[in-house]
Coordinates of C-alpha atoms and ligand atoms in Angstrom, one line a residue:
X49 CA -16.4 37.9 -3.6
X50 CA -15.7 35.3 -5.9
X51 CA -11.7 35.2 -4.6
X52 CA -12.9 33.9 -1.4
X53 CA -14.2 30.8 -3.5
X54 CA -10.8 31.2 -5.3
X55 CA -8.8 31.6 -2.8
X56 CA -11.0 28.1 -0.9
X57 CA -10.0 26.2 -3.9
X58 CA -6.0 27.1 -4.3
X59 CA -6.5 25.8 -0.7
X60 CA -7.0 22.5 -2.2
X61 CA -10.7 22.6 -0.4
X62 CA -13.9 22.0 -1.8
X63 CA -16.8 24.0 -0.6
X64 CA -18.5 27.2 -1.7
X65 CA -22.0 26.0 -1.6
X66 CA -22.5 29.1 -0.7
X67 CA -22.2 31.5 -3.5
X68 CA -20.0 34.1 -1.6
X69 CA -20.9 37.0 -4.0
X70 CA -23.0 39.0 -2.1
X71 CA -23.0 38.3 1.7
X72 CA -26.6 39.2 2.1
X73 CA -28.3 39.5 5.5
X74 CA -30.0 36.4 4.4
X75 CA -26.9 34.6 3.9
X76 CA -25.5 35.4 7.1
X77 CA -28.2 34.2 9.1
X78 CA -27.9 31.1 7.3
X79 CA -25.3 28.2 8.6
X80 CA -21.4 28.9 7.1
X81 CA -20.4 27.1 4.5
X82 CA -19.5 23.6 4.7
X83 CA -15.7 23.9 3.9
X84 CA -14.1 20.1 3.3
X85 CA -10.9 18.5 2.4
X86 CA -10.4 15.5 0.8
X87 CA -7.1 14.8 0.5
X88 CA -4.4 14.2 3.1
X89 CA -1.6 16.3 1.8
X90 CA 0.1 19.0 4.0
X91 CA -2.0 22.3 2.7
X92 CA -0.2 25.8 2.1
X93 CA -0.6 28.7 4.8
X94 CA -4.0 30.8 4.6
X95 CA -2.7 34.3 3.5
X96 CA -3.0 36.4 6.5
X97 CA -6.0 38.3 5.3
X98 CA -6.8 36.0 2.2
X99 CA -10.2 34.8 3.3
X100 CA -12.4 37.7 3.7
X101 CA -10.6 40.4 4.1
X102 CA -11.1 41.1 7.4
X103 CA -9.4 40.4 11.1
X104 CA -6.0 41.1 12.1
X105 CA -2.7 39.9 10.0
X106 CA -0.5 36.9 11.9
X107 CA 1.9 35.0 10.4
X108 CA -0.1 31.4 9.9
X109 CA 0.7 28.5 10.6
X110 CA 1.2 24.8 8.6
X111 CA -0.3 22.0 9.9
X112 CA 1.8 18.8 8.9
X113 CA -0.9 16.8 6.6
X114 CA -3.5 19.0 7.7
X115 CA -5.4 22.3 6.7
X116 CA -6.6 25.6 8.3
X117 CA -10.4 26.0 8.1
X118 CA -11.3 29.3 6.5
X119 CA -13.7 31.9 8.2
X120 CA -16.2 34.4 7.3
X121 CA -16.4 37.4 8.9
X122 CA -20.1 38.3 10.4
X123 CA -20.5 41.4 12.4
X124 CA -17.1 41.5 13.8
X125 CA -17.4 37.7 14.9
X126 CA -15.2 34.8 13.0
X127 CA -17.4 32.1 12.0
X128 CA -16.6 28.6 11.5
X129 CA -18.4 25.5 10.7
X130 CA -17.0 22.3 12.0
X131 CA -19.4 18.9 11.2
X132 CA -18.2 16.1 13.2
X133 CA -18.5 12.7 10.9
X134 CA -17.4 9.2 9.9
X135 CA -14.5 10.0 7.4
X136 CA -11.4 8.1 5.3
X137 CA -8.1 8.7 6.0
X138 CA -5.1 7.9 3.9
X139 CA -3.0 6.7 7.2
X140 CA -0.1 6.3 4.3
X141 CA -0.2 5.4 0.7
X142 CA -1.7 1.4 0.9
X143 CA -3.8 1.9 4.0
X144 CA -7.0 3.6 4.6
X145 CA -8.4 4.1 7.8
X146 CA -12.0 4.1 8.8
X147 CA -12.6 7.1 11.4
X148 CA -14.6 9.5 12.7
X149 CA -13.2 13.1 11.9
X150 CA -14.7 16.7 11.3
X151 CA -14.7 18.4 7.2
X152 CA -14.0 15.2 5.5
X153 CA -10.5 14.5 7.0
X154 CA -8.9 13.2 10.8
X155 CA -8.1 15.4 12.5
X156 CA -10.4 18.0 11.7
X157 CA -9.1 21.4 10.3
X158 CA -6.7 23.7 12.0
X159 CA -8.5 26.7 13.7
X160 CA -6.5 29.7 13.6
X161 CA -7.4 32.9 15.4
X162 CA -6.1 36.0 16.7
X163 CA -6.0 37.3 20.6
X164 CA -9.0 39.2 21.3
X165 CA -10.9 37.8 18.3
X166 CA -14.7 36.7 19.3
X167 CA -15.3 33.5 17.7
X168 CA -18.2 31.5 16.6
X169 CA -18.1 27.6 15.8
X170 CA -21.2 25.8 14.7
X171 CA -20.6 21.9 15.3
X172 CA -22.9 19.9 12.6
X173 CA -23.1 16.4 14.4
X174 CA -23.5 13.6 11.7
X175 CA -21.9 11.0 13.3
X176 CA -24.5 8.0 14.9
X177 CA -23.8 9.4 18.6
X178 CA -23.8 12.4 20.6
X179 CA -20.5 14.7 20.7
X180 CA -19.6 17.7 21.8
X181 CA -16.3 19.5 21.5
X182 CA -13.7 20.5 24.2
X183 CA -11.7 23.7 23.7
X184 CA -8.6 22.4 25.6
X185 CA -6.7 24.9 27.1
X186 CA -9.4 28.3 26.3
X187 CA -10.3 30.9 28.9
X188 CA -13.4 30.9 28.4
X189 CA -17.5 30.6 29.5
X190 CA -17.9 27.7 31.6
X191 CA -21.0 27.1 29.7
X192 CA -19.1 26.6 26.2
X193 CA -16.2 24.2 27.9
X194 CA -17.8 21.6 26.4
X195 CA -17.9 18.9 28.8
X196 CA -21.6 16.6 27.7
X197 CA -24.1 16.5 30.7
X198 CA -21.5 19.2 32.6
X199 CA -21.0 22.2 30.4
X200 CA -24.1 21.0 28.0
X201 CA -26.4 19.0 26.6
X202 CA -25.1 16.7 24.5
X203 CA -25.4 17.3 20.5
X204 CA -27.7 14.7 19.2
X205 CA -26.9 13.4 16.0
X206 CA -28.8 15.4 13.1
X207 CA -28.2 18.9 15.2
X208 CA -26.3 22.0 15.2
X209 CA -25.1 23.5 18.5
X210 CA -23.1 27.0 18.8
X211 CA -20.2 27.7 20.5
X212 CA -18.9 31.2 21.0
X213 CA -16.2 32.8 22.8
X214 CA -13.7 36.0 23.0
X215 CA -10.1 33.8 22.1
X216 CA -8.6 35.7 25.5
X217 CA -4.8 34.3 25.4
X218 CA -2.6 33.6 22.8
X219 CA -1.0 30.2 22.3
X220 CA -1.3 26.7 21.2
X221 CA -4.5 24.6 22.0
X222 CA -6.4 21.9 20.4
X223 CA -10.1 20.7 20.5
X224 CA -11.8 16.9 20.6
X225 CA -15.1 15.7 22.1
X226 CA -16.0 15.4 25.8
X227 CA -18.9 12.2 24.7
X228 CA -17.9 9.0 24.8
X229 CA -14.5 10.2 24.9
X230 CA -12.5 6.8 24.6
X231 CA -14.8 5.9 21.5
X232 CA -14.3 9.5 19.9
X233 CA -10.7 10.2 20.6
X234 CA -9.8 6.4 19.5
X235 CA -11.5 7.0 16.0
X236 CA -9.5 10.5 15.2
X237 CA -11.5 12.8 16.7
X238 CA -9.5 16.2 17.3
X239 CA -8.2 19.3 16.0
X240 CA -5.6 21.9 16.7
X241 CA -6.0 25.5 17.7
X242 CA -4.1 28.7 17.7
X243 CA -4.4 32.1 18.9
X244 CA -2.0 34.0 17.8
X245 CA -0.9 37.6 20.1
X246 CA -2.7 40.8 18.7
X247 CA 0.4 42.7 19.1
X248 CA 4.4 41.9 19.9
X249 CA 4.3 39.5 22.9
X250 CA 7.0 39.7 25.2
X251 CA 7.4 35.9 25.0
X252 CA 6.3 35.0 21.7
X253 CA 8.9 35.5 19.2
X254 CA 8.1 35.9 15.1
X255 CA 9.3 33.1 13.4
X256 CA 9.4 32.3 9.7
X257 CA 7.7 29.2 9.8
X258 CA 5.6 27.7 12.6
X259 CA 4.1 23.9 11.9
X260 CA 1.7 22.2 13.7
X261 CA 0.4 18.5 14.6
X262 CA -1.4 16.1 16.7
X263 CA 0.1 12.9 18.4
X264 CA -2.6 10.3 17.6
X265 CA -2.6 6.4 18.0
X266 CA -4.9 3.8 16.7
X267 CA -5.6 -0.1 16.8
X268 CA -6.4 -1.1 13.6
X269 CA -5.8 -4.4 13.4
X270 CA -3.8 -5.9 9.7
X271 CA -5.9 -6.6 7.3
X272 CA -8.8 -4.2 9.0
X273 CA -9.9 -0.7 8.8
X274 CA -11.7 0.6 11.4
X275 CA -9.5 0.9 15.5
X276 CA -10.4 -0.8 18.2
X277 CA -11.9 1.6 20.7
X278 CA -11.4 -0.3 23.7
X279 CA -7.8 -0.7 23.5
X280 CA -6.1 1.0 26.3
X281 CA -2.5 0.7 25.9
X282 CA -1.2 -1.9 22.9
X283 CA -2.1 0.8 20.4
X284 CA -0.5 -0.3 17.0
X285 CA -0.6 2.7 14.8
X286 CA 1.3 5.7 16.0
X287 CA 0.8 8.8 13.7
X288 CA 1.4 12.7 12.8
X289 CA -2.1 14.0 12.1
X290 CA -3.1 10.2 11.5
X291 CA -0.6 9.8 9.2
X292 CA 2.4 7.3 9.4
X293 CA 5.7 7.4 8.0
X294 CA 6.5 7.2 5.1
X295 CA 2.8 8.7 4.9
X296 CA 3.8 12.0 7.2
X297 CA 5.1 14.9 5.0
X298 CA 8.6 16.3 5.7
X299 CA 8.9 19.9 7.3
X300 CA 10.6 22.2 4.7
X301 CA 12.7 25.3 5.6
X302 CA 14.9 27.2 4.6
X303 CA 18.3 27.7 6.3
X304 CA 18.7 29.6 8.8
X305 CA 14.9 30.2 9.4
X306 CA 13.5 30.5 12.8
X307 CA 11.1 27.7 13.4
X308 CA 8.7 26.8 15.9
X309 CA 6.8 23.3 16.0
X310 CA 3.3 23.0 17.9
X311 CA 2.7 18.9 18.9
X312 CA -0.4 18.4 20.9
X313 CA -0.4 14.4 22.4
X314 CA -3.8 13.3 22.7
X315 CA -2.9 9.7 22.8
X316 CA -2.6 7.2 25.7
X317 CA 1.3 7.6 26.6
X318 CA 4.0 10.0 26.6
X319 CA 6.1 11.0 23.2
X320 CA 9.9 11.9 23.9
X321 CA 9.9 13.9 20.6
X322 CA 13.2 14.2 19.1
X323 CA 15.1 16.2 16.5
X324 CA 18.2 15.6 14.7
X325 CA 21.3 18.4 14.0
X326 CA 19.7 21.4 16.0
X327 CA 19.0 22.4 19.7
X328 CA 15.3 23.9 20.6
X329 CA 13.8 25.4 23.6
X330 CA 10.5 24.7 24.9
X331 CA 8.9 28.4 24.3
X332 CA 5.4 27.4 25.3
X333 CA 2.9 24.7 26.9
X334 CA -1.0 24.2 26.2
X335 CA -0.9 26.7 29.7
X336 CA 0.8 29.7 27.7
X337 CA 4.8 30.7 26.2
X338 CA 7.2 29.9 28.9
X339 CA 9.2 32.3 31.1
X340 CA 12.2 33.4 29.3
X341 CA 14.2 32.2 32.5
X342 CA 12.2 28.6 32.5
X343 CA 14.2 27.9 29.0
X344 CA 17.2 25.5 28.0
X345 CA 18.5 23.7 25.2
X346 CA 17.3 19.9 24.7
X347 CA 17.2 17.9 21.4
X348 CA 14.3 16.0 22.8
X349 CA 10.9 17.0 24.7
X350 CA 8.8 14.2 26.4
X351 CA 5.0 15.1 25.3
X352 CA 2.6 13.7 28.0
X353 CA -0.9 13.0 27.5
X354 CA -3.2 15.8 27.1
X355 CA -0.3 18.1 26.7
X356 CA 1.2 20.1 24.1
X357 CA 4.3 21.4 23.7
X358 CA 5.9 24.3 21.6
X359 CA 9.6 24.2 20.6
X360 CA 11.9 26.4 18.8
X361 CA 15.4 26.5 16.7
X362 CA 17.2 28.5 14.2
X363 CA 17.6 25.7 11.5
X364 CA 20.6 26.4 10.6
X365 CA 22.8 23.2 9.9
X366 CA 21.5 22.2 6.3
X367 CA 20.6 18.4 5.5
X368 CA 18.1 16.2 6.2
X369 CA 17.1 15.8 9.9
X370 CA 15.3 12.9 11.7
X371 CA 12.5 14.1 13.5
X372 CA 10.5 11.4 15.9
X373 CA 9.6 10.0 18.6
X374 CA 12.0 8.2 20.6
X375 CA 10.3 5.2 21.6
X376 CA 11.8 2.6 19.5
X377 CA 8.0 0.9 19.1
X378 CA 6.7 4.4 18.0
X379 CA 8.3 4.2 14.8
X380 CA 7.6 1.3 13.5
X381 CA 3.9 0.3 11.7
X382 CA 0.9 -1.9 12.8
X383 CA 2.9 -5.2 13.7
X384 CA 1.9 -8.6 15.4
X385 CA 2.6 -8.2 18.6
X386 CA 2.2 -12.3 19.6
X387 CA 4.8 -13.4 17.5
X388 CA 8.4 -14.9 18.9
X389 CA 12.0 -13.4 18.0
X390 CA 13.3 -15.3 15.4
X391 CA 16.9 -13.4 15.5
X392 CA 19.4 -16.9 14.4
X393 CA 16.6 -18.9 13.0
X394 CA 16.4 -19.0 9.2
X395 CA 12.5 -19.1 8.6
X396 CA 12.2 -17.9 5.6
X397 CA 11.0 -21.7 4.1
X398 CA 9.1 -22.3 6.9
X399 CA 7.1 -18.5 6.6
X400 CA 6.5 -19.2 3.0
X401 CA 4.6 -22.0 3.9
X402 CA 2.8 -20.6 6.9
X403 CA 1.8 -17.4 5.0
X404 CA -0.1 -19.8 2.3
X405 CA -2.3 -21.1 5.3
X406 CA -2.4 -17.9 7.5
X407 CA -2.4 -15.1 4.9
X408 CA -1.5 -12.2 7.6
X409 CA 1.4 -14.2 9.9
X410 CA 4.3 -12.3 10.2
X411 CA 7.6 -13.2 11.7
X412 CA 10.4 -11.4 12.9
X413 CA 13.7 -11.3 11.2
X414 CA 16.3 -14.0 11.9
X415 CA 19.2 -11.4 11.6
X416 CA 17.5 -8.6 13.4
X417 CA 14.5 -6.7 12.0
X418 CA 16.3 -4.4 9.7
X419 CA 15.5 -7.1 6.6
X420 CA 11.6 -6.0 7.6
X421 CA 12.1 -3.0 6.0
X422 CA 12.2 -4.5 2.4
X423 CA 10.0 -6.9 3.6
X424 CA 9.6 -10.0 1.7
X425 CA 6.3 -11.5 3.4
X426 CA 3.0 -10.8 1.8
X427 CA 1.2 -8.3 3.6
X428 CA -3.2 -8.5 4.6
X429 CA -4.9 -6.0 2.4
X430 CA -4.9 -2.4 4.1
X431 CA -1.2 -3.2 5.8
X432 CA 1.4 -0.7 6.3
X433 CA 5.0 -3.0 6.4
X434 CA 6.5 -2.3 9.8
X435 CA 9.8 -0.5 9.1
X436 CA 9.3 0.8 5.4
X437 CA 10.2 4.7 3.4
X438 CA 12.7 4.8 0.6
X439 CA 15.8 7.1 1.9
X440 CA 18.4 8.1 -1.0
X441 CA 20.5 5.6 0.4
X442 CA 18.0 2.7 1.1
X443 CA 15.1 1.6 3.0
X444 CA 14.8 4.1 6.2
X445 CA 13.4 1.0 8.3
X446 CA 11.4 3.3 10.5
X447 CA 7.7 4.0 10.4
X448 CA 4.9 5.4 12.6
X449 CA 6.4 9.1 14.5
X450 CA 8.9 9.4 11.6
X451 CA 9.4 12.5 9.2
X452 CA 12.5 14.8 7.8
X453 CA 13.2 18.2 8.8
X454 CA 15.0 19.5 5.7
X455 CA 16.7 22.8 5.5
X456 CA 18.1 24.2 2.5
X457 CA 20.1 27.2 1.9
X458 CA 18.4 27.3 -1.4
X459 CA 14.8 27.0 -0.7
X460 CA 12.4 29.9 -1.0
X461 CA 10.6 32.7 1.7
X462 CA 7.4 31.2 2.2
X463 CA 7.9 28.3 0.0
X464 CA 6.9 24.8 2.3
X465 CA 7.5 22.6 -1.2
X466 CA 9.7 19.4 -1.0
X467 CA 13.5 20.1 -2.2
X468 CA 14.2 16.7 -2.6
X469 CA 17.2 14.8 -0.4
X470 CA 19.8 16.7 0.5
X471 CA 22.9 16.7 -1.7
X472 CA 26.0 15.8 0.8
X473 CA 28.8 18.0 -0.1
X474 CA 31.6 15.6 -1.0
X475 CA 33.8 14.0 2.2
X476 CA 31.0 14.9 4.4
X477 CA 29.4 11.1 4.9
X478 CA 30.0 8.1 7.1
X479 CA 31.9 6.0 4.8
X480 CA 33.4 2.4 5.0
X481 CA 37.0 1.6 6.4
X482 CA 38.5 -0.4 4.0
X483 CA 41.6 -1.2 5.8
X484 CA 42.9 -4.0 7.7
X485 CA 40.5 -5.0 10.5
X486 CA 41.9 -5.0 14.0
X487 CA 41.6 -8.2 16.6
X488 CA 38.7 -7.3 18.9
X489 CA 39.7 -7.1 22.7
X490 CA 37.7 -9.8 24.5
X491 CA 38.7 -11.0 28.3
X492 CA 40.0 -14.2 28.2
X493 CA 39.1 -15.2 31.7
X494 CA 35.7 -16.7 32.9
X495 CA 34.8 -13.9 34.6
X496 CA 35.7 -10.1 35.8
X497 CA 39.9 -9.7 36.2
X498 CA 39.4 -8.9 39.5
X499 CA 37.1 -11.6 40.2
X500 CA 36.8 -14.8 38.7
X501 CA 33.8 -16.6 38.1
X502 CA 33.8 -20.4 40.1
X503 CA 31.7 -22.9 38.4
X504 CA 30.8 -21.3 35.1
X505 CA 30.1 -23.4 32.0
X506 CA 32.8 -22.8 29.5
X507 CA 31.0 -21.6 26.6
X508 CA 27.6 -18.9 26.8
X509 CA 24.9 -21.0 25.3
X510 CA 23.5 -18.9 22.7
X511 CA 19.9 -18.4 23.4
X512 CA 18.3 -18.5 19.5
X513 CA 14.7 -17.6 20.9
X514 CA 14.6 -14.7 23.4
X515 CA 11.6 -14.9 25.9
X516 CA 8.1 -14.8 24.9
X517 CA 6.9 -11.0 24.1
X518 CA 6.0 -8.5 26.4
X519 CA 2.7 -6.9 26.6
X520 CA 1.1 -4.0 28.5
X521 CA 3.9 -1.9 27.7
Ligands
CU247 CU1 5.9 7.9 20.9

């Protein structure tokens, strides 16, 4: 079977120790191959049946900067190898981040299965510590829930443990370890699941393209590598898949495509996750799809901790579409957070000489933030700029949750490559009034018309330095 080692490598995975020729008895009593992925780009969809051959067709799914871990087929069961280890992760081009992952990458591979299959997952553990692994949201044996010292021992570093269980409902899980879970879980460790329905599911629809990824968050402070595991809230790396904008990879479609988006939030807080130009529904949670009755338009679906959340559209307005998180702080890259407003002070002499003492000081802008995004300061080594990503009409100024929907009447069935920006047709763009500029109403009174202010200073004193900043948010 050399096209399974074919069809591993147009994967963009390395692997294959295994020679998969013959797929002797001896072979299959041996450990699955160790399939890995080194690089951080979104991979293409398996082919239904392109792996071995075997198990029921589904339409697959992409995850955003991510992969699907291939399978081999053993007596009817889907195999699949996860090793739990320290890894480096490309958070975006210019910072690397030191985690703990499974198959080379954070988060680990994509398991993709259909209702009904029986599954098998051995979990290598090469990390210094125990782990285990959680299959959130599974029916399944209480004994493979995964929970250390509950469910299980706890998988000592250097050992194999097995996990196997019938995939009884279809929908959209994830997995991550129940050891040392604030350690684990704040260094990357996680991974999404999905089960796809054997046959036509009243509630799930078929769509043409169906993407997938984790919320994650990390305190990695500039000019470092590795998070703090301790941090609790003041997180100040918000990712895709541990990837930050401009790092995250748009979501390609083509017009008029039905889409569905799987986002699981295993971070600290809540994401109001928001999309530009279309209306979805909510067609599913991590507890199953949704009633059909249970479902209403909304541009923007709050994600709480622990829970996922499936949405759907017909993407059919072409362009390119913001797609983020709607906390303000969530887009935006790993930034001091002890540092005053500086919105009417011109610092930009006094920075220069501060940054040749203190390397990694950063200061915000004295006309707003928006000059961070073609940020001027000298960065630490390993520094994502705040508010950075090249748009076709300047600097974006977001970073973090941040990516592009783009839908194109032109692009391909089954083709998730990058058009390129979107080509306005003409008189369709916010443009600049060049006309005369109109007196703007103010009140002349002291205070409301109805009621006057008594005792009010003439003039507002303008306030050049807001209050210190906020913390514990
Ligand atoms: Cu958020």
């Amino acid at each position: 079977m050399t096209s399974r080692r074919a069809f591993i490598q147009s994967l963009g995975l390395t692997g294959g120790a295994v020679a998969a020729a013959s797929v002797s008895p001896v072979a299959m009593a041996a450990l699955p191959e160790l399939i890995m992925k080194e690089d951080p780009n979104t991979a293409p969809p398996h082919l239904p049946r392109g792996v071995t051959g075997a198990g029921r067709p589904y339409n697959p799914v992409v995850t955003l900067n991510g992969w699907t871990l291939p399978w081999r087929m053993n007596k009817g069961v889907k195999e699949f190898h996860l090793v739990a280890e320290p890894v480096v992760r490309e958070i975006a081009p210019g910072m690397n981040a030191h985690l703990w992952g499974y198959n080379g990458q954070s988060p680990g591979p994509t398991i993709e299965v259909v209702e009904g299959d029986r599954v098998r997952i051995f979990v290598t553990n090469r990390l210094p510590e125990h782990t285990t692994i959680h299959w959130h949201g599974q029916r399944l044996p209480s004994g493979m829930d995964g929970v250390g010292g509950l469910n299980q021992p706890q998988i000592p570093p250097g050992k194999t443990f097995v996990y196997e269980f019938v995939a009884r409902r279809p929908g959209t899980f994830m997995y991550h370890p129940h050891a040392d879970e604030m350690t684990q879980m704040a260094m990357g460790m996680m991974g999404f699941w999905v089960t796809h329905p054997k046959d036509k599911h009243p509630l799930i629809d078929e769509v043409d393209r169906d993407f997938c990824f984790l919320l994650n968050a990390y305190d990695i402070d500039p000019g470092s590598y590795t998070p703090k595991v301790n941090t609790m809230l003041d997180f100040n790396l918000w990712t895709f898949n541990s990837r930050a904008f401009p790092g995250i990879d748009s979501l390609n479609v083509r017009q008029n495509d039905r889409v569905r988006i799987r986002v699981g939030n295993l971070t600290m807080t809540n994401h109001p996750i928001h999309l530009h130009g279309h209306e979805f529904t909510v067609t599913g949670t991590d507890g199953g799809p949704t009633p059909k009755g249970s479902r209403w338009p909304e541009v923007t679906a709050d994600i709480a901790v622990g829970q996922m959340r499936q949405v759907e559209f017909i993407a059919n307005e072409a362009g390119d579409w913001a797609f983020h998180c709607h906390k303000s702080h969530h887009t935006m890259n790993a930034m001091g957070h002890d540092v005053p407003t500086m919105i009417g002070v011109d610092h930009r002499e006094a920075a220069k000489q501060i940054t040749d003492l203190i390397p990694d000081y950063m200061v915000m802008g004295e006309r707003g933030m928006a000059d961070m995004g073609e940020m001027e300061m000298p960065l630490p080594d390993n520094t994502l700029p705040m508010m950075t990503g090249q748009g076709p009409y300047g600097a974006v100024e977001m970073g973090g949750m941040f990516t592009v929907l783009k839908v194109r009447a032109e692009q391909k069935v089954g083709d998730y490559s990058d058009p390129g920006w979107y080509k306005q047709p003409p008189g369709t763009r916010a443009y600049e009034w060049t006309g005369p500029a109109a007196e703007p109403p103010r009140a002349k009174t002291q205070g409301g018309q109805s009621m006057p202010a008594t005792g009010k200073p003439a003039a507002t004193e303008v306030q050049v330095r807001k209050p210190g900043p906020h913390s514990g948010h």
